[in-house]
PDB file of C-alpha atoms in Angstrom:
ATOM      1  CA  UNK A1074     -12.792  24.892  -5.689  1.00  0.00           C
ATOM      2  CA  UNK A1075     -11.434  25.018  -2.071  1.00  0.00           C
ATOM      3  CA  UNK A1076     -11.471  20.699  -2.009  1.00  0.00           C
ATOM      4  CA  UNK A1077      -9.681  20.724  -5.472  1.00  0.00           C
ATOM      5  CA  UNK A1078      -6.538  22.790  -3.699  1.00  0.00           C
ATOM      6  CA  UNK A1079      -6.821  20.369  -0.851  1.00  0.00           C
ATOM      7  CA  UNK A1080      -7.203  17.042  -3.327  1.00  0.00           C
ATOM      8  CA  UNK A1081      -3.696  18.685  -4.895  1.00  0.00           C
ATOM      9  CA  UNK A1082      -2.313  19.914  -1.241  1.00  0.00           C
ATOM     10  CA  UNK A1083      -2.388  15.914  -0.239  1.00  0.00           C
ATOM     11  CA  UNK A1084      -1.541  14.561  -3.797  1.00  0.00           C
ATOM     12  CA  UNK A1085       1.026  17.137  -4.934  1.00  0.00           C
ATOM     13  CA  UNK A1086       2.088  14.237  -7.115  1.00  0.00           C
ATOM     14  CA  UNK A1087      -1.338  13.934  -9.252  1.00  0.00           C
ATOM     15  CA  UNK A1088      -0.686  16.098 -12.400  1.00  0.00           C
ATOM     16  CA  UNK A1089       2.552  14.585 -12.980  1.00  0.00           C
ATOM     17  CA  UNK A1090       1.937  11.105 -12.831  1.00  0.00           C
ATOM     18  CA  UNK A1091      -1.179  11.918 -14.664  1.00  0.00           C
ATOM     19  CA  UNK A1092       1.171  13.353 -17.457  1.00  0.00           C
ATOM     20  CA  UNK A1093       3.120  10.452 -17.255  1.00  0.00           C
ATOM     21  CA  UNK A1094       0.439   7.662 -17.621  1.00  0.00           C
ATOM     22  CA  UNK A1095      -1.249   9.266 -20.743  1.00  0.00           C
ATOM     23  CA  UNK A1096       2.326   9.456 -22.564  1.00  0.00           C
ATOM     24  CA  UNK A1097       2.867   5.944 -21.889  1.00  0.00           C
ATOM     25  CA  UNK A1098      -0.997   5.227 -22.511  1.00  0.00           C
ATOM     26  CA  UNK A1099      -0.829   6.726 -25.980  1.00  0.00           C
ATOM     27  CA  UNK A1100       2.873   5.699 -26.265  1.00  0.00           C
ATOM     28  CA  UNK A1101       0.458   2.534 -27.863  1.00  0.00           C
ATOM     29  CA  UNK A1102       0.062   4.376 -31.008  1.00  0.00           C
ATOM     30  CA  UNK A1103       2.876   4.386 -34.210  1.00  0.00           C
ATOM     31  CA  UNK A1104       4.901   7.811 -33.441  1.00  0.00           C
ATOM     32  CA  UNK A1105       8.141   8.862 -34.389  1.00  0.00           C
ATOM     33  CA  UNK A1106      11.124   8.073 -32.192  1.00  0.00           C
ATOM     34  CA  UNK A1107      11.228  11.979 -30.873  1.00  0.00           C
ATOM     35  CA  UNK A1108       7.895  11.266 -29.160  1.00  0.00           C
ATOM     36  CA  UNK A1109       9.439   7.474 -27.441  1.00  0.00           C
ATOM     37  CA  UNK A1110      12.847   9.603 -26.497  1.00  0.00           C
ATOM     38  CA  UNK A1111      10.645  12.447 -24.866  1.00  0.00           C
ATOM     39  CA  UNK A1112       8.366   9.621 -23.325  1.00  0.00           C
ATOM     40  CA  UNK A1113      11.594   7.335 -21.810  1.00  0.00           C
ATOM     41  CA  UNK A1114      12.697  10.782 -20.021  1.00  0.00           C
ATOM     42  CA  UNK A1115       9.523  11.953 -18.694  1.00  0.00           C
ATOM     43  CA  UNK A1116       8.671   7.963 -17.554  1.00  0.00           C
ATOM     44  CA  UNK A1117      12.263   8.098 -15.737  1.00  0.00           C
ATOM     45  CA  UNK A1118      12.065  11.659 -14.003  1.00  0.00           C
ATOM     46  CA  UNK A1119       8.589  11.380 -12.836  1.00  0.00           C
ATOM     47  CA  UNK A1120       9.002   7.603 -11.192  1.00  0.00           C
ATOM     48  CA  UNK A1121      12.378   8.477  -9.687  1.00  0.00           C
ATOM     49  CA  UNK A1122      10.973  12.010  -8.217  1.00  0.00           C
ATOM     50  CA  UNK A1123       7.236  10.445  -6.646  1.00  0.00           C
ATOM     51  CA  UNK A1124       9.326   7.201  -5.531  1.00  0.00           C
ATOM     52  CA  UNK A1125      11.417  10.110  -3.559  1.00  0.00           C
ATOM     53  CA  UNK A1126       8.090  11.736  -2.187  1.00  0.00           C
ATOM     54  CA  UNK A1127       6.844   7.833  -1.133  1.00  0.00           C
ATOM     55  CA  UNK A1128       9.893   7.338   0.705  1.00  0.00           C
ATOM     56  CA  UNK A1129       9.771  10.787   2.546  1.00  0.00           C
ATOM     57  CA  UNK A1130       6.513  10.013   3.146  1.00  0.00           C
ATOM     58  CA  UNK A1131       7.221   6.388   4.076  1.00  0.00           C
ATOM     59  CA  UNK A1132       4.641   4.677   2.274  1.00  0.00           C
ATOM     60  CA  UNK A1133       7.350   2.209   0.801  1.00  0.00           C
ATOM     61  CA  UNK A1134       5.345  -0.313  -0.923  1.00  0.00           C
ATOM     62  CA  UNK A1135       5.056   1.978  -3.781  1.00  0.00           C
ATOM     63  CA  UNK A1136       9.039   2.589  -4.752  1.00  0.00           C
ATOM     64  CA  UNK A1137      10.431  -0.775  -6.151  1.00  0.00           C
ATOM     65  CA  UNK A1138       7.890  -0.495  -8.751  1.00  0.00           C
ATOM     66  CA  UNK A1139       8.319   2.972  -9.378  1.00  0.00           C
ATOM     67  CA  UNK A1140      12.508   2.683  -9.430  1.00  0.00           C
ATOM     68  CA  UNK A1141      11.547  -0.604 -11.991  1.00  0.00           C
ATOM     69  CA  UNK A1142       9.632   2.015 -13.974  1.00  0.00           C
ATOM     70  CA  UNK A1143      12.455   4.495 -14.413  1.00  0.00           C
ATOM     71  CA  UNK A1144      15.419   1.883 -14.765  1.00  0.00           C
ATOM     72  CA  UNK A1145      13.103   0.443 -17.391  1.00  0.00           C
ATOM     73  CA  UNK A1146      12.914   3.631 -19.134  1.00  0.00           C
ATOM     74  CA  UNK A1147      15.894   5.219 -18.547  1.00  0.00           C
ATOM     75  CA  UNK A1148      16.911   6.604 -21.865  1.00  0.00           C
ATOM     76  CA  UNK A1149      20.487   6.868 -21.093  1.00  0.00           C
ATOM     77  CA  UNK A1150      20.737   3.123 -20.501  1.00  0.00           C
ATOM     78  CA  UNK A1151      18.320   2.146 -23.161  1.00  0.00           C
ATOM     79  CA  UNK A1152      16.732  -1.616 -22.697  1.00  0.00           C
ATOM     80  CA  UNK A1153      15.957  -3.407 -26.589  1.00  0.00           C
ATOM     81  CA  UNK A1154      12.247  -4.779 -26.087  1.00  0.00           C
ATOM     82  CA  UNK A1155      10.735  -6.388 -28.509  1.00  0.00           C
ATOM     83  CA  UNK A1156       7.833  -3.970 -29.758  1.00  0.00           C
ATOM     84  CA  UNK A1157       4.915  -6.227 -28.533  1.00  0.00           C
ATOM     85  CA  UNK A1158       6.770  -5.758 -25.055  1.00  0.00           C
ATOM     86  CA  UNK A1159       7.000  -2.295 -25.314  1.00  0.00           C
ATOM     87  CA  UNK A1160       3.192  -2.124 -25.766  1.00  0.00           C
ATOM     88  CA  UNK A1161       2.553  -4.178 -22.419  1.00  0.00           C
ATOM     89  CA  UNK A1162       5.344  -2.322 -20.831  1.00  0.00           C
ATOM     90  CA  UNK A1163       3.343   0.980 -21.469  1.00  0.00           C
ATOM     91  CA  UNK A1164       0.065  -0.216 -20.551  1.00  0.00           C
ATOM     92  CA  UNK A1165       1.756  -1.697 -17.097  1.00  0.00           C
ATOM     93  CA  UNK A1166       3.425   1.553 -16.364  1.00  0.00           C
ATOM     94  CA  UNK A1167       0.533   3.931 -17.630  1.00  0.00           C
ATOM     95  CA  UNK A1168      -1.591   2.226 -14.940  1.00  0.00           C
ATOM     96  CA  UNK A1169       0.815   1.850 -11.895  1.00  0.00           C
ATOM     97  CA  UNK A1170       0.868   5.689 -12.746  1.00  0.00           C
ATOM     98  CA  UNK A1171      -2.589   6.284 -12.571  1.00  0.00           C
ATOM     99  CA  UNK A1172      -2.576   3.739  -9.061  1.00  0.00           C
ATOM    100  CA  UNK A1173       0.123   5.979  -7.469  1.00  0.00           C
ATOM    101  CA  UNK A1174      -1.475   9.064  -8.548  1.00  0.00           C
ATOM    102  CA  UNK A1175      -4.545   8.862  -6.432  1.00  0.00           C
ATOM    103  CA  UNK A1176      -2.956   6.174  -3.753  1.00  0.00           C
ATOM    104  CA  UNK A1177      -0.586   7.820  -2.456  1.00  0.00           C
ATOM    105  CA  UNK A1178      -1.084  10.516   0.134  1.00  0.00           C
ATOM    106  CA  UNK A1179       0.864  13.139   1.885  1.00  0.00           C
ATOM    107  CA  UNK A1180       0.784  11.776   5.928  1.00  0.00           C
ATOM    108  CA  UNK A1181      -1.330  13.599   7.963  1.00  0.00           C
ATOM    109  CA  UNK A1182      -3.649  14.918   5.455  1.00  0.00           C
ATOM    110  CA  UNK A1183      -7.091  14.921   6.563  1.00  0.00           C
ATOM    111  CA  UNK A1184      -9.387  11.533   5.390  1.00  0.00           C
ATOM    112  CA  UNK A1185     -11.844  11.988   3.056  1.00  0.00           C
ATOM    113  CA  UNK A1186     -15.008  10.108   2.624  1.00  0.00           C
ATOM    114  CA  UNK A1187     -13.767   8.957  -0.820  1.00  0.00           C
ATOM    115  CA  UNK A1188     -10.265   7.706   0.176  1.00  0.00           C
ATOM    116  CA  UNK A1189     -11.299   3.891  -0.372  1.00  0.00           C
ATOM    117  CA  UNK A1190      -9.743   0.672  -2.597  1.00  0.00           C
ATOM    118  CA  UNK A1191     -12.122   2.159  -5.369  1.00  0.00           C
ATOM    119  CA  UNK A1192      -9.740   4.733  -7.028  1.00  0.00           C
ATOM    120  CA  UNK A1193      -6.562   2.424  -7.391  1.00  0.00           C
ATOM    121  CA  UNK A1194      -8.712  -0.774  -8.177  1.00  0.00           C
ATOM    122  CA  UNK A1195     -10.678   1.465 -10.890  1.00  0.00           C
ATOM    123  CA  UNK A1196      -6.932   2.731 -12.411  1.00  0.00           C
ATOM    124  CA  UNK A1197      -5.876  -1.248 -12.402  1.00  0.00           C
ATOM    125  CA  UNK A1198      -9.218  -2.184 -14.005  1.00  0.00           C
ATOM    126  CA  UNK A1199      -8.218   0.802 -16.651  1.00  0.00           C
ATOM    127  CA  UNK A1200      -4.861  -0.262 -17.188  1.00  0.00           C
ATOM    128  CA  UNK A1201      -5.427  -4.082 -17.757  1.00  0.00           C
ATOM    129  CA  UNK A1202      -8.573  -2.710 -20.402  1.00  0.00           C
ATOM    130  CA  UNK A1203      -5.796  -0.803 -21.892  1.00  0.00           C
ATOM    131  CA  UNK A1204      -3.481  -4.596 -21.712  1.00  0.00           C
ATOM    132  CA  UNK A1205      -6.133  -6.266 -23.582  1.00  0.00           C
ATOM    133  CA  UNK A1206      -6.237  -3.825 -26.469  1.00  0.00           C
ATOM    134  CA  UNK A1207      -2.707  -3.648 -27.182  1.00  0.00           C
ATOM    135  CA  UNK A1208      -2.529  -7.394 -27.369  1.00  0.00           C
ATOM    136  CA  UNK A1209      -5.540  -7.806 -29.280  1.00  0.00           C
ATOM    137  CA  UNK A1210      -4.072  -5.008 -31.443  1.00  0.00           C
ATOM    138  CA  UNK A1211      -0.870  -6.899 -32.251  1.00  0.00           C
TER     139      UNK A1211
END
């Protein structure tokens, strides 16, 4: 239990961008436009908030694609996709989510033996999966 609370101590950001990935993941589906409008707000807050946390933390590489993520889904400023877009948009941003989630790390938190390329290249292999079956799905 004790390396769970230190997994979440360096990755405060986990749960969240967890949250985030599966709405956009099953964003895939045919829902109503209440679920989209609740997705475009939750896929704007969370980017904007972890992109903050990278740059504190100054692992930069990560915030132009998380800023891209919640311009793209701001739902104030509302971009008109194409639905077929949409899906690859979701599958894209459900995955960088998943990448951030266990990539980045709080500085100075100790290394584990598990902190390898194997987490973010297993969410990527996920994600583009996930690519495949929305366009063979369309």
């Amino acid at each position: 239990m004790d390396s769970l609370f230190d997994a979440l101590e360096q990755r405060p950001h986990f749960f969240p961008c967890l949250f985030s990935a599966l709405l956009l993941l099953v964003g895939l589906g045919s829902w109503s436009s209440t679920y989209y409008t609740l997705v475009y707000w939750v896929t704007m807050i969370i980017p904007s908030g972890v992109a903050l946390l990278a740059l504190f933390w100054r692992q930069f590489v990560w915030v132009p694609g998380l800023i891209f993520l919640a311009l793209i889904f701001n739902p104030i400023e509302h971009f008109s996709l194409g639905v077929t877009l949409w899906k690859v948009m979701d599958v894209i941003g459900g995955g960088y989510m998943l990448t951030v989630a266990v990539a980045i790390k709080k500085p100075g938190a100790k290394r584990e033996s598990s902190d390898s390329l194997i987490a973010p290249v297993t969410a990527f292999a996920l994600s583009l999966v996930f690519l495949i079956y929305a366009l063979w799905k369309l």
